[in-house]
GROMACS .gro file of C-alpha atoms in nm:
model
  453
    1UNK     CA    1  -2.901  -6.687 -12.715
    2UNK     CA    2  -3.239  -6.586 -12.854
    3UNK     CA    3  -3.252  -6.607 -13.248
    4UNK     CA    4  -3.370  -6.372 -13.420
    5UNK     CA    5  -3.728  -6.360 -13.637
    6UNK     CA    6  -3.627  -6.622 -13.919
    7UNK     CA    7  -3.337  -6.793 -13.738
    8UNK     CA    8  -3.314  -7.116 -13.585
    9UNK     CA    9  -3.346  -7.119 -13.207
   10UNK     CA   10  -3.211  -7.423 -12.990
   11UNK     CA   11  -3.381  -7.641 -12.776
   12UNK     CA   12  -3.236  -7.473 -12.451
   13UNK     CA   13  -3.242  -7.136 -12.588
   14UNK     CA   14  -3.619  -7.153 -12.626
   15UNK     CA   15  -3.714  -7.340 -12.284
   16UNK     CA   16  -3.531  -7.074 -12.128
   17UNK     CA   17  -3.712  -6.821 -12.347
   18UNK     CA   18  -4.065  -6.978 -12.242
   19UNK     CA   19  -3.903  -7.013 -11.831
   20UNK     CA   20  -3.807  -6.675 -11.863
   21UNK     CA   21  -4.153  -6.542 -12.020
   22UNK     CA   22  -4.352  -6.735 -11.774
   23UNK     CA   23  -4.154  -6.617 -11.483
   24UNK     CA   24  -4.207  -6.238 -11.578
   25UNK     CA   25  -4.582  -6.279 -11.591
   26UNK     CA   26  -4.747  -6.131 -11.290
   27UNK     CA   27  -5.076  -6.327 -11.342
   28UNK     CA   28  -4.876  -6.639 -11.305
   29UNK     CA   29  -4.743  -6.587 -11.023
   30UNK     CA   30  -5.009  -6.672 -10.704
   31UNK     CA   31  -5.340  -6.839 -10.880
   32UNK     CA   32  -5.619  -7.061 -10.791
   33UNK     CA   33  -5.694  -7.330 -10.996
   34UNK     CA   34  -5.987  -7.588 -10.959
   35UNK     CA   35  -5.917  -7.911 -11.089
   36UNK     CA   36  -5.987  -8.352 -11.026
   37UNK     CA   37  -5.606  -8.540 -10.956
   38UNK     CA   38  -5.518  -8.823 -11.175
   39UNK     CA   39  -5.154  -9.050 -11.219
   40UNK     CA   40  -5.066  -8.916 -10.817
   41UNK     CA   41  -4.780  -8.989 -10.648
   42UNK     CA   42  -4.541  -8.974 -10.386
   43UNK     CA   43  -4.190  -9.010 -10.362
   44UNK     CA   44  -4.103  -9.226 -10.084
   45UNK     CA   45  -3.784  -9.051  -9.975
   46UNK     CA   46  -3.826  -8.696 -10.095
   47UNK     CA   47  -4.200  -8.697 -10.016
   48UNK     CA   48  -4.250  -8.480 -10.308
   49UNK     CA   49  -4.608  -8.502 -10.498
   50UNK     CA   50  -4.689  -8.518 -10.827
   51UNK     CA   51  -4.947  -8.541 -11.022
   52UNK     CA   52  -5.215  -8.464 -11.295
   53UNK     CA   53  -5.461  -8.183 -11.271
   54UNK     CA   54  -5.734  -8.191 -11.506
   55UNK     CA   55  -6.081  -8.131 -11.615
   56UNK     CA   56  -6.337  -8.249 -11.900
   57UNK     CA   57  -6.098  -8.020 -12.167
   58UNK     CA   58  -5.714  -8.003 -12.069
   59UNK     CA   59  -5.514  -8.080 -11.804
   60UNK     CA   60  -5.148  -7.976 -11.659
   61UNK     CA   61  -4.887  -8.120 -11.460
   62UNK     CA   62  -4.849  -8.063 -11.103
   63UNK     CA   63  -4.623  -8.102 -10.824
   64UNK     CA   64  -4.607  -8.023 -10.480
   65UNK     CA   65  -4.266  -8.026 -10.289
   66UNK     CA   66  -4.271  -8.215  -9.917
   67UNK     CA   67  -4.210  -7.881  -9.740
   68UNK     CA   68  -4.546  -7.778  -9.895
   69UNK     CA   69  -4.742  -8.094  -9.880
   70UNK     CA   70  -4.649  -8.145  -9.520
   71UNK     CA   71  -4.897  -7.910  -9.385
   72UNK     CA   72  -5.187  -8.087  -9.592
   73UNK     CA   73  -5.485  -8.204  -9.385
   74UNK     CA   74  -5.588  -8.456  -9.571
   75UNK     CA   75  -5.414  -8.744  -9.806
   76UNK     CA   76  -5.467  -8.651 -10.173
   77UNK     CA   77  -5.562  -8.954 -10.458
   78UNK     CA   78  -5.650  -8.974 -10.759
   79UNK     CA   79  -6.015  -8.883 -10.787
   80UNK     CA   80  -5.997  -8.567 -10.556
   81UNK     CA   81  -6.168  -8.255 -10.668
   82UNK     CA   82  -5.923  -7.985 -10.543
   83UNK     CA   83  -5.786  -7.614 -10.574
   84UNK     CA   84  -5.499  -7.552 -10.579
   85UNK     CA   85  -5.262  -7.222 -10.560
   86UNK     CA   86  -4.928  -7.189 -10.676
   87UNK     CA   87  -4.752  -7.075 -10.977
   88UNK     CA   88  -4.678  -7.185 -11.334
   89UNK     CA   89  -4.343  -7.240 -11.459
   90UNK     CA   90  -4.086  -7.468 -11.672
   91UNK     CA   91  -3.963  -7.718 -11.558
   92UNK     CA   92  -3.623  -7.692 -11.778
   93UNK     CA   93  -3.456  -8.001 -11.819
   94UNK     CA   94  -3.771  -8.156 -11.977
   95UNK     CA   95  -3.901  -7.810 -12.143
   96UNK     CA   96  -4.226  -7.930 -11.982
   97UNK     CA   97  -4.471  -7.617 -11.815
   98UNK     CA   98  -4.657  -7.766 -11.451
   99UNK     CA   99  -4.840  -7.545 -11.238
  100UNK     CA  100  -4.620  -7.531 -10.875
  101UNK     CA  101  -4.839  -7.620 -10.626
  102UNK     CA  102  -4.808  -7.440 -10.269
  103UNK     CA  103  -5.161  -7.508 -10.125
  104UNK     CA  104  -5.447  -7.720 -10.198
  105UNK     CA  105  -5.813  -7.771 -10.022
  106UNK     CA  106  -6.096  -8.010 -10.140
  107UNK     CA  107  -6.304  -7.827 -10.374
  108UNK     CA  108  -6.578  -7.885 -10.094
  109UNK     CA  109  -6.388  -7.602  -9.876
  110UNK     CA  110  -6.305  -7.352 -10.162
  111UNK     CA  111  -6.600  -7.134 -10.096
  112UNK     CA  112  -6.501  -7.091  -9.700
  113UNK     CA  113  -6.154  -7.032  -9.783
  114UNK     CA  114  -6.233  -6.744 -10.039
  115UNK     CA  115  -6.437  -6.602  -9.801
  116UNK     CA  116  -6.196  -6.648  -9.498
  117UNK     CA  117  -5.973  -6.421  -9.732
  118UNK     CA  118  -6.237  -6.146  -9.824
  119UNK     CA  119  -6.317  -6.112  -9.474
  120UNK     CA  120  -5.944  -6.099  -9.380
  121UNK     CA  121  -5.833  -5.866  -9.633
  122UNK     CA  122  -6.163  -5.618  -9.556
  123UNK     CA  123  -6.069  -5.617  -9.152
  124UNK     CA  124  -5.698  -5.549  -9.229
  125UNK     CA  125  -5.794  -5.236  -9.431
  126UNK     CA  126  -5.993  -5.140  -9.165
  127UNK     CA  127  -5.698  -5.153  -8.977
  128UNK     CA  128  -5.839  -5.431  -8.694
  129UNK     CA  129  -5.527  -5.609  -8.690
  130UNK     CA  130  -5.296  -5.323  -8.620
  131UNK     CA  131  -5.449  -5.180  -8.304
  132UNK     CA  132  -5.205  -5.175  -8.052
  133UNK     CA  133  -5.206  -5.534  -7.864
  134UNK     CA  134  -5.326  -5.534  -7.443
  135UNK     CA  135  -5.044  -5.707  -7.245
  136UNK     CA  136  -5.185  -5.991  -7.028
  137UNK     CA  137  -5.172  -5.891  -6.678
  138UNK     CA  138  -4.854  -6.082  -6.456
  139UNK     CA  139  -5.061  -6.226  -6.189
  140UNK     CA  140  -5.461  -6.213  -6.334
  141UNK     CA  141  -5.705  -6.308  -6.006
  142UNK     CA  142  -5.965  -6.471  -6.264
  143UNK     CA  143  -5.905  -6.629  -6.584
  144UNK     CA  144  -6.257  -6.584  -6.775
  145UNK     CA  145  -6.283  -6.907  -7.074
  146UNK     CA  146  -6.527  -6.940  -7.306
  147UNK     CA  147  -6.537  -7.278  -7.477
  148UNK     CA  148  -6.754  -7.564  -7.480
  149UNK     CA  149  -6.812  -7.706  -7.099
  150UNK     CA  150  -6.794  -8.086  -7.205
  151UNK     CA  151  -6.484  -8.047  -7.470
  152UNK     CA  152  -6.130  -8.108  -7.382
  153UNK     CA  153  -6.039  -7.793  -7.381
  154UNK     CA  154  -6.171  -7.660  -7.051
  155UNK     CA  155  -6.024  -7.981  -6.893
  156UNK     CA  156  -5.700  -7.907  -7.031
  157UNK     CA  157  -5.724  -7.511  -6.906
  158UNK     CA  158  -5.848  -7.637  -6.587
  159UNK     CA  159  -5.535  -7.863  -6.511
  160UNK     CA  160  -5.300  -7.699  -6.643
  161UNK     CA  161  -5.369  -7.380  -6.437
  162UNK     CA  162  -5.396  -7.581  -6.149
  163UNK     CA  163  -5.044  -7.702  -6.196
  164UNK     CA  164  -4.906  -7.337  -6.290
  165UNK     CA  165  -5.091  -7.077  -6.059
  166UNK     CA  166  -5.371  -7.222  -5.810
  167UNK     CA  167  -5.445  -6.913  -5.669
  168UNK     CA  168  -5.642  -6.813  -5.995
  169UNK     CA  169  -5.977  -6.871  -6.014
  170UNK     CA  170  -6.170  -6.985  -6.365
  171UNK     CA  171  -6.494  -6.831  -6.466
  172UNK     CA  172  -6.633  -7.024  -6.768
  173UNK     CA  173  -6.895  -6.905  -7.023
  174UNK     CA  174  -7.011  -7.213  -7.156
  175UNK     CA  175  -7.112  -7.141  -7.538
  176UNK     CA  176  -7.140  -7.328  -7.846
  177UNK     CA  177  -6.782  -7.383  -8.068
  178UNK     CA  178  -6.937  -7.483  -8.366
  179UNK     CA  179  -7.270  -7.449  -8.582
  180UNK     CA  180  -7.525  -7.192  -8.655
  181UNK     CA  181  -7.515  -7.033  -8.273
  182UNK     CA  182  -7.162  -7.025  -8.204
  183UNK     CA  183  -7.104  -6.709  -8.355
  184UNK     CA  184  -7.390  -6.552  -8.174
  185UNK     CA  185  -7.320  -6.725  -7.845
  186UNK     CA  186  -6.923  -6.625  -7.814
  187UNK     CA  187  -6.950  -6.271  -7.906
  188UNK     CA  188  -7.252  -6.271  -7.619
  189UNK     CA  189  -7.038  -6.411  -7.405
  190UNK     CA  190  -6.699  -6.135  -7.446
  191UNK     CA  191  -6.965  -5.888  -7.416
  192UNK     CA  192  -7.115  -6.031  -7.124
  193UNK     CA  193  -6.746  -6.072  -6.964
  194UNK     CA  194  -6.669  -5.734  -7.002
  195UNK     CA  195  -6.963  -5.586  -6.891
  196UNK     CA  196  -6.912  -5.779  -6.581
  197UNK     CA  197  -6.586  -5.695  -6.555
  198UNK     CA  198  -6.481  -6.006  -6.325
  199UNK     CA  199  -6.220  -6.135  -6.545
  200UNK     CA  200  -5.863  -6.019  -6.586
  201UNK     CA  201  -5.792  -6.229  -6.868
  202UNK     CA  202  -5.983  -6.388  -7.154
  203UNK     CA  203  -5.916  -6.742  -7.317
  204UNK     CA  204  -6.120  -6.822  -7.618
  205UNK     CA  205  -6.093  -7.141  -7.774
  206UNK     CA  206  -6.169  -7.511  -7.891
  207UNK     CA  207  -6.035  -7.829  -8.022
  208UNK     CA  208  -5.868  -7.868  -8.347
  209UNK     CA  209  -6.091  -7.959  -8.628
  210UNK     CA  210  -6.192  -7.884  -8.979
  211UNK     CA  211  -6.242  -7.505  -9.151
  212UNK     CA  212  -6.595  -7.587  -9.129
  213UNK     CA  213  -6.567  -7.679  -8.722
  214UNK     CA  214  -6.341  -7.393  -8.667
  215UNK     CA  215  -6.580  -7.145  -8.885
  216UNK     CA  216  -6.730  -6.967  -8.576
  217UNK     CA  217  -6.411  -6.771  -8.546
  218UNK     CA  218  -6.409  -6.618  -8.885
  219UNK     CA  219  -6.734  -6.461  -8.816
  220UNK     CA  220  -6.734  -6.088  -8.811
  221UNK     CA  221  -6.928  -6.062  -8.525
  222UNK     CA  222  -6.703  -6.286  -8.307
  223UNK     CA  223  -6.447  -6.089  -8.450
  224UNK     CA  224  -6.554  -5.715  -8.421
  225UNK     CA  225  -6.628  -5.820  -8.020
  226UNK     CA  226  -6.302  -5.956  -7.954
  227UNK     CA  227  -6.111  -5.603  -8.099
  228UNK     CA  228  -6.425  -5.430  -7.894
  229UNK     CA  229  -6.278  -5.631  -7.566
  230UNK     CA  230  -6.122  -5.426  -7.268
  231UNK     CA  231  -5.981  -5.741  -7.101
  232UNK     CA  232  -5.694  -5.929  -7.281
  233UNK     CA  233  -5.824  -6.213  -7.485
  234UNK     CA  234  -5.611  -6.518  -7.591
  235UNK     CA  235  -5.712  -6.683  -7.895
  236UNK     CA  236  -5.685  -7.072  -7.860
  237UNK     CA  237  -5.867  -7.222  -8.157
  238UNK     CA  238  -5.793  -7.539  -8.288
  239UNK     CA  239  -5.378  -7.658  -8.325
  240UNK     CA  240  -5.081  -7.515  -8.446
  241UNK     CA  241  -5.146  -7.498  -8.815
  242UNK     CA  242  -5.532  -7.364  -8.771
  243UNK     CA  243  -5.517  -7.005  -8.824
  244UNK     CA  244  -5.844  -6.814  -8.767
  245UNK     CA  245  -5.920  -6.464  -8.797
  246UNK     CA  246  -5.993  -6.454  -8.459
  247UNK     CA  247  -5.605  -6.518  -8.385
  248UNK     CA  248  -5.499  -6.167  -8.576
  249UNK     CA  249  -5.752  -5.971  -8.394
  250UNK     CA  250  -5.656  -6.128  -8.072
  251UNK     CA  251  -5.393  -5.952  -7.797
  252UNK     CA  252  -5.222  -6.313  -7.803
  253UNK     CA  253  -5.223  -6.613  -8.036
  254UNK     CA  254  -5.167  -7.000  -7.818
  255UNK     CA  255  -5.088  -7.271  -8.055
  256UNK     CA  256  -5.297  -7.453  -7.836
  257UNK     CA  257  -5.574  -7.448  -7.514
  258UNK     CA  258  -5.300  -7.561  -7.296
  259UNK     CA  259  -5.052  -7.299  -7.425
  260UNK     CA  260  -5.334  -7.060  -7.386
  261UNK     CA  261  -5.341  -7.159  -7.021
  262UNK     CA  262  -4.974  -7.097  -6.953
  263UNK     CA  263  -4.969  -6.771  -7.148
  264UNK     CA  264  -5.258  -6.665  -6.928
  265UNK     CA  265  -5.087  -6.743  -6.540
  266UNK     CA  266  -4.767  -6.801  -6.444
  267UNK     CA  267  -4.608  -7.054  -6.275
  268UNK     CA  268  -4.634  -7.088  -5.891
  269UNK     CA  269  -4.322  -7.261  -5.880
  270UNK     CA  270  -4.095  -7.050  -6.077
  271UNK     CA  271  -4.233  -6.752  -5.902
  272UNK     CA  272  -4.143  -6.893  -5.601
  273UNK     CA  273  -3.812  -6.970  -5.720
  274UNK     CA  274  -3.808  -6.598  -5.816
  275UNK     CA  275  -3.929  -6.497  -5.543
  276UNK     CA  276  -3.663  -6.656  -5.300
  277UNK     CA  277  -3.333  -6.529  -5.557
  278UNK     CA  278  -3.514  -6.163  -5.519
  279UNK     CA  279  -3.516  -6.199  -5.153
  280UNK     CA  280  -3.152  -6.348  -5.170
  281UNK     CA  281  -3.030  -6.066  -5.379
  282UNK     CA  282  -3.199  -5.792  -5.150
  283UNK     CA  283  -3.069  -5.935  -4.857
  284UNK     CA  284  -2.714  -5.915  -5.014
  285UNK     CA  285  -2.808  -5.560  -5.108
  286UNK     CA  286  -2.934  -5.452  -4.813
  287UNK     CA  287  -2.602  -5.586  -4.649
  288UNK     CA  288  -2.415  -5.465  -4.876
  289UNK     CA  289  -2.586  -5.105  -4.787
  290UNK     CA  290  -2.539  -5.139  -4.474
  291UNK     CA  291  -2.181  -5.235  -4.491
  292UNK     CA  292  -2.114  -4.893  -4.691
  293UNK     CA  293  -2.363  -4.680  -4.465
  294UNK     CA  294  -2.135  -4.843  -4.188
  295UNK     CA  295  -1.806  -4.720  -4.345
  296UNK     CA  296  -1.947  -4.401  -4.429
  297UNK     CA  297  -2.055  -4.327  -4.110
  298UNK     CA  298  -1.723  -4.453  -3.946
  299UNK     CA  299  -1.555  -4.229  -4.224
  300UNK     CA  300  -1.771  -3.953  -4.061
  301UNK     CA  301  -1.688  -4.043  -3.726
  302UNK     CA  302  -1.304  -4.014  -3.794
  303UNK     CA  303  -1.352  -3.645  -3.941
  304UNK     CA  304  -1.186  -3.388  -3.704
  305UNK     CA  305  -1.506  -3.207  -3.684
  306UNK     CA  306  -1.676  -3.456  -3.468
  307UNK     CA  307  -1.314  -3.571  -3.248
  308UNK     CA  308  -1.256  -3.177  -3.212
  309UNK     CA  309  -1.565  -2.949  -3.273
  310UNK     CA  310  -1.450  -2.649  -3.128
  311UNK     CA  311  -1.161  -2.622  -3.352
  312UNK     CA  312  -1.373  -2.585  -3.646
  313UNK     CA  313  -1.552  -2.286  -3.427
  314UNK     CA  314  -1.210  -2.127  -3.380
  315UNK     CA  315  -1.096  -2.115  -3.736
  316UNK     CA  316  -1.490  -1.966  -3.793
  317UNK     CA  317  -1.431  -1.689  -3.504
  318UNK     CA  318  -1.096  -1.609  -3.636
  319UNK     CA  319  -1.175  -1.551  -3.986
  320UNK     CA  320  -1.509  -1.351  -3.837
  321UNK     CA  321  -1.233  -1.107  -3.659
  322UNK     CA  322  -1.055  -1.052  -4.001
  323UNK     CA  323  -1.405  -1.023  -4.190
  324UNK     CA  324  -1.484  -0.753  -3.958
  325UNK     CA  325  -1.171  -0.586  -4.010
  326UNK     CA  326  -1.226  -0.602  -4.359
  327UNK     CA  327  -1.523  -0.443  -4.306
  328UNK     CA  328  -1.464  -0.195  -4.107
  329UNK     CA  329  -1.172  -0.066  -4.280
  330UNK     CA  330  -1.398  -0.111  -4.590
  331UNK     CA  331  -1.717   0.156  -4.399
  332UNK     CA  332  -1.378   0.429  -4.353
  333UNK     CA  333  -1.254   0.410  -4.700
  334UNK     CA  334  -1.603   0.410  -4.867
  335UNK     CA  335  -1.711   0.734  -4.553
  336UNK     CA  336  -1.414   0.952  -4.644
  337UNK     CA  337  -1.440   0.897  -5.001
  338UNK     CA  338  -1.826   0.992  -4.954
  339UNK     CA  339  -1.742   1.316  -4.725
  340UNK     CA  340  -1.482   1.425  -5.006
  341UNK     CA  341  -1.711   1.447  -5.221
  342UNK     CA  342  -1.935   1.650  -5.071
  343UNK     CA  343  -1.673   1.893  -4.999
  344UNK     CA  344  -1.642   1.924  -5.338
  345UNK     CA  345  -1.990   1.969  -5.400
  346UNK     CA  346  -2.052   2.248  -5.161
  347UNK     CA  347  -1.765   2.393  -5.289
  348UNK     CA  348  -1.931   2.416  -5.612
  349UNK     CA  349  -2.264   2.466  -5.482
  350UNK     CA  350  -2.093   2.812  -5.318
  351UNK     CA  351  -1.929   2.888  -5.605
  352UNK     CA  352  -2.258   2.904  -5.814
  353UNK     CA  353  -2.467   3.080  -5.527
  354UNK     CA  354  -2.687   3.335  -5.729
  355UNK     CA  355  -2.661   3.615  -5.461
  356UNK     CA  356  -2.249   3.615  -5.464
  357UNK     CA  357  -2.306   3.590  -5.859
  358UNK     CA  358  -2.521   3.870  -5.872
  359UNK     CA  359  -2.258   4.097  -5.677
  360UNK     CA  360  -1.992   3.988  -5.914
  361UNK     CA  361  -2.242   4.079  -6.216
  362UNK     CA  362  -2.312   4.435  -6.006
  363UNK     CA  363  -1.955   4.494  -5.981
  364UNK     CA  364  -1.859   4.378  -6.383
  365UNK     CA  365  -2.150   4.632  -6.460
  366UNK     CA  366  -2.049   4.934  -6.279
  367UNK     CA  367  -1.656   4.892  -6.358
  368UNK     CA  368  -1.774   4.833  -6.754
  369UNK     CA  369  -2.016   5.163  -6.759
  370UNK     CA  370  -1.699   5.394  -6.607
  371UNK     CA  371  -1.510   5.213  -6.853
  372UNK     CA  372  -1.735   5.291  -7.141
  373UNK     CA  373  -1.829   5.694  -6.983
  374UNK     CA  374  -1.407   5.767  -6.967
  375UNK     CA  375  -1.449   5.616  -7.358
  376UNK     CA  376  -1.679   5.862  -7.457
  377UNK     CA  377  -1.532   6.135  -7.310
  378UNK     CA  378  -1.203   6.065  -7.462
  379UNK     CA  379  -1.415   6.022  -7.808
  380UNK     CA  380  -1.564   6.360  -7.785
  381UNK     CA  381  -1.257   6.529  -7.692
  382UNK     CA  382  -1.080   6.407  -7.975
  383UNK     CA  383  -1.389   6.469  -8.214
  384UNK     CA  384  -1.399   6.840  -8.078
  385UNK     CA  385  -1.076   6.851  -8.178
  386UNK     CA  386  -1.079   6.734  -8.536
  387UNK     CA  387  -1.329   6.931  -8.571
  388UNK     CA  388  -1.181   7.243  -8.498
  389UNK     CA  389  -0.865   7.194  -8.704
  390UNK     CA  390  -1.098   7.042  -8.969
  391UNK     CA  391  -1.310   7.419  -8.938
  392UNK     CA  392  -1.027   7.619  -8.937
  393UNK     CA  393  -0.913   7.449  -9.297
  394UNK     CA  394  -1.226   7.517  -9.449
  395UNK     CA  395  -1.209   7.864  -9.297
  396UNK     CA  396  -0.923   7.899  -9.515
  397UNK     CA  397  -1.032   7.749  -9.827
  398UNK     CA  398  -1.348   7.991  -9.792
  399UNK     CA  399  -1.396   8.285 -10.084
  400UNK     CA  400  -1.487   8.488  -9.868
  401UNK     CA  401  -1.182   8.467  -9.692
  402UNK     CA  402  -0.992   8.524 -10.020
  403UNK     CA  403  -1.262   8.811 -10.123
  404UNK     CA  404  -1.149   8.942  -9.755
  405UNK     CA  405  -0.792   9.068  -9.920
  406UNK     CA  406  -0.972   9.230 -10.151
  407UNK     CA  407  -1.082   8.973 -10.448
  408UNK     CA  408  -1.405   9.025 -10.606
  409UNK     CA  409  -1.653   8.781 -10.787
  410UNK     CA  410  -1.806   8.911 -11.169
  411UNK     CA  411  -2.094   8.766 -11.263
  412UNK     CA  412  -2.270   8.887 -11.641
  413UNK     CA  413  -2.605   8.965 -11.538
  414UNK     CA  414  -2.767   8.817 -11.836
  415UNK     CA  415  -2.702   8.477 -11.704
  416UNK     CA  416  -2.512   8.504 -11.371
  417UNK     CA  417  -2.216   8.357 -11.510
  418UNK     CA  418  -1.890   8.369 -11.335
  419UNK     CA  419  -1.669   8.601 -11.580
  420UNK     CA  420  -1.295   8.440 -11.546
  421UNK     CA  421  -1.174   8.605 -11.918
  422UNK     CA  422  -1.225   8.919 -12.104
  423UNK     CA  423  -1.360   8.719 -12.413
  424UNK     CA  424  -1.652   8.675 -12.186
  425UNK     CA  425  -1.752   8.990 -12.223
  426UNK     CA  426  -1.868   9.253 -12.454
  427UNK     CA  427  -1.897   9.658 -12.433
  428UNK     CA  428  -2.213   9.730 -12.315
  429UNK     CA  429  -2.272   9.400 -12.115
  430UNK     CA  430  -2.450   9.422 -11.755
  431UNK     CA  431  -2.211   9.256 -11.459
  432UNK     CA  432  -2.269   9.214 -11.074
  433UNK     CA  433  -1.933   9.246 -10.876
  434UNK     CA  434  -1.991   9.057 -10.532
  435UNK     CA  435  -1.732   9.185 -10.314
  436UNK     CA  436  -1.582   9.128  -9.954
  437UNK     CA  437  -1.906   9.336  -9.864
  438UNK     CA  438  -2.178   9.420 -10.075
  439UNK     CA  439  -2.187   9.429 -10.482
  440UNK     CA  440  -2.153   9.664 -10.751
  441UNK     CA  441  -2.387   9.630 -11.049
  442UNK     CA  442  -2.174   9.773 -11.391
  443UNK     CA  443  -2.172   9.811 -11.753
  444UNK     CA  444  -1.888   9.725 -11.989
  445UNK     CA  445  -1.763   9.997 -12.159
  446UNK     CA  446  -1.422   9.843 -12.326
  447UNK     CA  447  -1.299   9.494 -12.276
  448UNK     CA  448  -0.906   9.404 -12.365
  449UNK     CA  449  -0.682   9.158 -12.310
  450UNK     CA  450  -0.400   9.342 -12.110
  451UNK     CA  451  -0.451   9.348 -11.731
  452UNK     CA  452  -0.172   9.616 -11.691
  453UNK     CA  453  -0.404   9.885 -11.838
   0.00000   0.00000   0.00000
């Protein structure tokens, strides 16, 4: 446990703390570190390295484990000017920090090395390495090299395509591997190979060798050319453990020139090989093929359409006889059912012909207009007589009908008002009688009550 601020920590409990702290820094993690080696050395059985690194003001403990130090170019001692990359961390059963050493290069080749990485990382943003890789072509008629005439490596190309594929032919571009005019002289030389366009293939390489030999394949130019190349290249530089730029750009990588040279053609001998199990198997195909066209057409043979054709023509002619029946019975049904209807529909055309319907209208008329006259008639007659019984009561409700027995109207003169009482009246008054006919014009000499006077 971690104490807290004023507490007393234990020994573990504070390596771990510094292990753990120096484990979580980022900045620790993958550094460079420039330093001379002093107190080296090597366990015999483990082959594990360690060491001193220093300079004029401090120095650090080191060690590099075998599966690290195996890949080493070079034998370090004590004396070396190197950098190193690796990490720094605790080493916790003797609370002692040492830088972890994964890589290390004389100091001599730092300055290539950073700018083998610069270069690398710029390409790769530009995305050189991921263009989709050209596959090598199965059987290429030329195999185009550029390398060095007089180095090993065209030797070993040359034999070892002689052995696999004889029936290719080798084009070399001699150029320069190394030194000022390599660079120049192999991208020339994949420009000049595609422009000529007499190549299938491409194989550019050279020995092994220092970073300094190999340097003509981290140029940009030799670079840029080879991801500018229509025709497949192979990269071949140097051994196993070289790794140029060259190689990432490159449609294949060959640990080797002679690996190039196998990637490049195949082998005469296996193809042959190949070659004579593919004609195998398609002969045993092809008889197998045959063997099932054979039963097929035996199959066919057997049917009872080729032993007895005509039989299948006298089921056809049958079933044509009860088609036709079919159909003719199918023309009656569908002809009456046609002439029906237009039975019907001349019926109904008759029916609505405008001359018959004017005739019928004509008749309607004339039948409706006696109908109405006999109406009329009947009317009148019995209006004539209401209105002679209705006459002959009003004849008899008439005053002049009553005045006819003898009544007599009396009107006072002053304001021709009908006299109905004696009070009406006084002596001396003026009165118009109207009788039955004519009217008497009087004066009122006495007017009583009594009516028997």
């Amino acid at each position: 446990m971690v104490g807290k601020s004023g507490s007393i920590w234990s020994v573990c409990d504070l390596v771990e703390y510094l292990h753990k702290r120096l484990e979580d820094d980022e900045r620790l993690k993958r550094i460079w570190v420039e330093g001379e080696i002093s107190n080296f050395t090597q366990n015999s059985k483990s082959r594990h390295m360690y060491f001193t690194l220093k300079d004029g003001k401090a120095a650090i403990d080191a060690v590099m484990f075998a599966g690290n130090n195996r890949r080493l170019r070079f034998a370090p001692k004590n004396g070396d000017r190197v950098f190193v990359r690796g990490y720094v961390s605790v080493f916790i059963s003797q609370g002692k920090m040492q830088l972890y050493v994964q890589d290390m290069r004389l100091s001599g080749v730092g300055e290539l090395y950073a700018a083998f990485e610069r270069l690398k990382e710029r390409l790769a943003k530009e995305g050189l390495f991921d263009t989709p890789k050209k596959s090598l072509p199965p059987f290429p008629k030329t195999v185009g090299v550029i390398t060095s005439p007089t180095g090993a490596v065209i030797r070993d190309i040359i034999i070892t395509m002689r052995r696999r594929f004889p029936l290719a032919s080798i084009l070399l571009f001699p150029v320069a591997v190394q030194g000022e005019r390599a660079p120049v002289e192999i991208a020339r030389a994949i420009e000049v190979m595609n422009r000529l366009n007499e190549a299938d293939v491409l194989i550019i390489g050279r020995g092994g060798g220092s970073i300094e030999e190999l340097w003509a394949f981290n140029e940009e130019v030799v670079v840029r050319e080879i991801h500018r190349s229509a025709i497949p290249v192979i990269s071949a530089v140097g051994h196993e453990t070289d790794v140029t730029i060259s190689d990432f750009v490159a449609d294949c990588r060959a640990p080797t020139p002679t690996a190039a040279a196998e990637m490049a053609v195949p082998h005469l001998g296996e193809l042959q090989k190949r070659i004579a199990s593919l004609q195998e198997r398609m002969v045993m195909a092809m008889r197998g093929r045959m063997e099932r066209l054979a039963g097929r057409l035996q199959t066919c043979v057997d049917r009872p359409v080729f032993r007895k054709p005509e039989a299948r023509l006298e089921q056809y002619a049958q079933r044509l006889d009860v088609l036709q029946g079919r159909l003719l019975s199918g023309i009656h049904r569908m002809t009456d059912r046609e002439s029906r209807q237009t039975r019907e529909l001349l019926h109904r055309l008759r029916m609505r012909d405008p001359v018959l319907m004017i005739k019928r209208h004509k008749e309607r008329l004339k039948s409706l207009q006696m109908e109405a006259l006999m109406n009329i008639r009947t009317q009148l007659a019995e209006g004539t007589q209401r209105t002679v019984q209705a006459a002959g009561r009003l004849d008899a409700l008439s005053p002049l009908k009553v005045m006819s027995r003898g009544y007599s109207l009396v009107y006072r003169m002053a304001d021709d008002e009908l006299v109905r009482t004696h009070e009406q009246v006084r002596p001396g008054d003026l009165l118009r009688i109207r009788l039955a006919r004519g009217q008497l014009k009087c004066q009122v000499w006495k007017s009583e009550g009594s009516a028997d006077e």
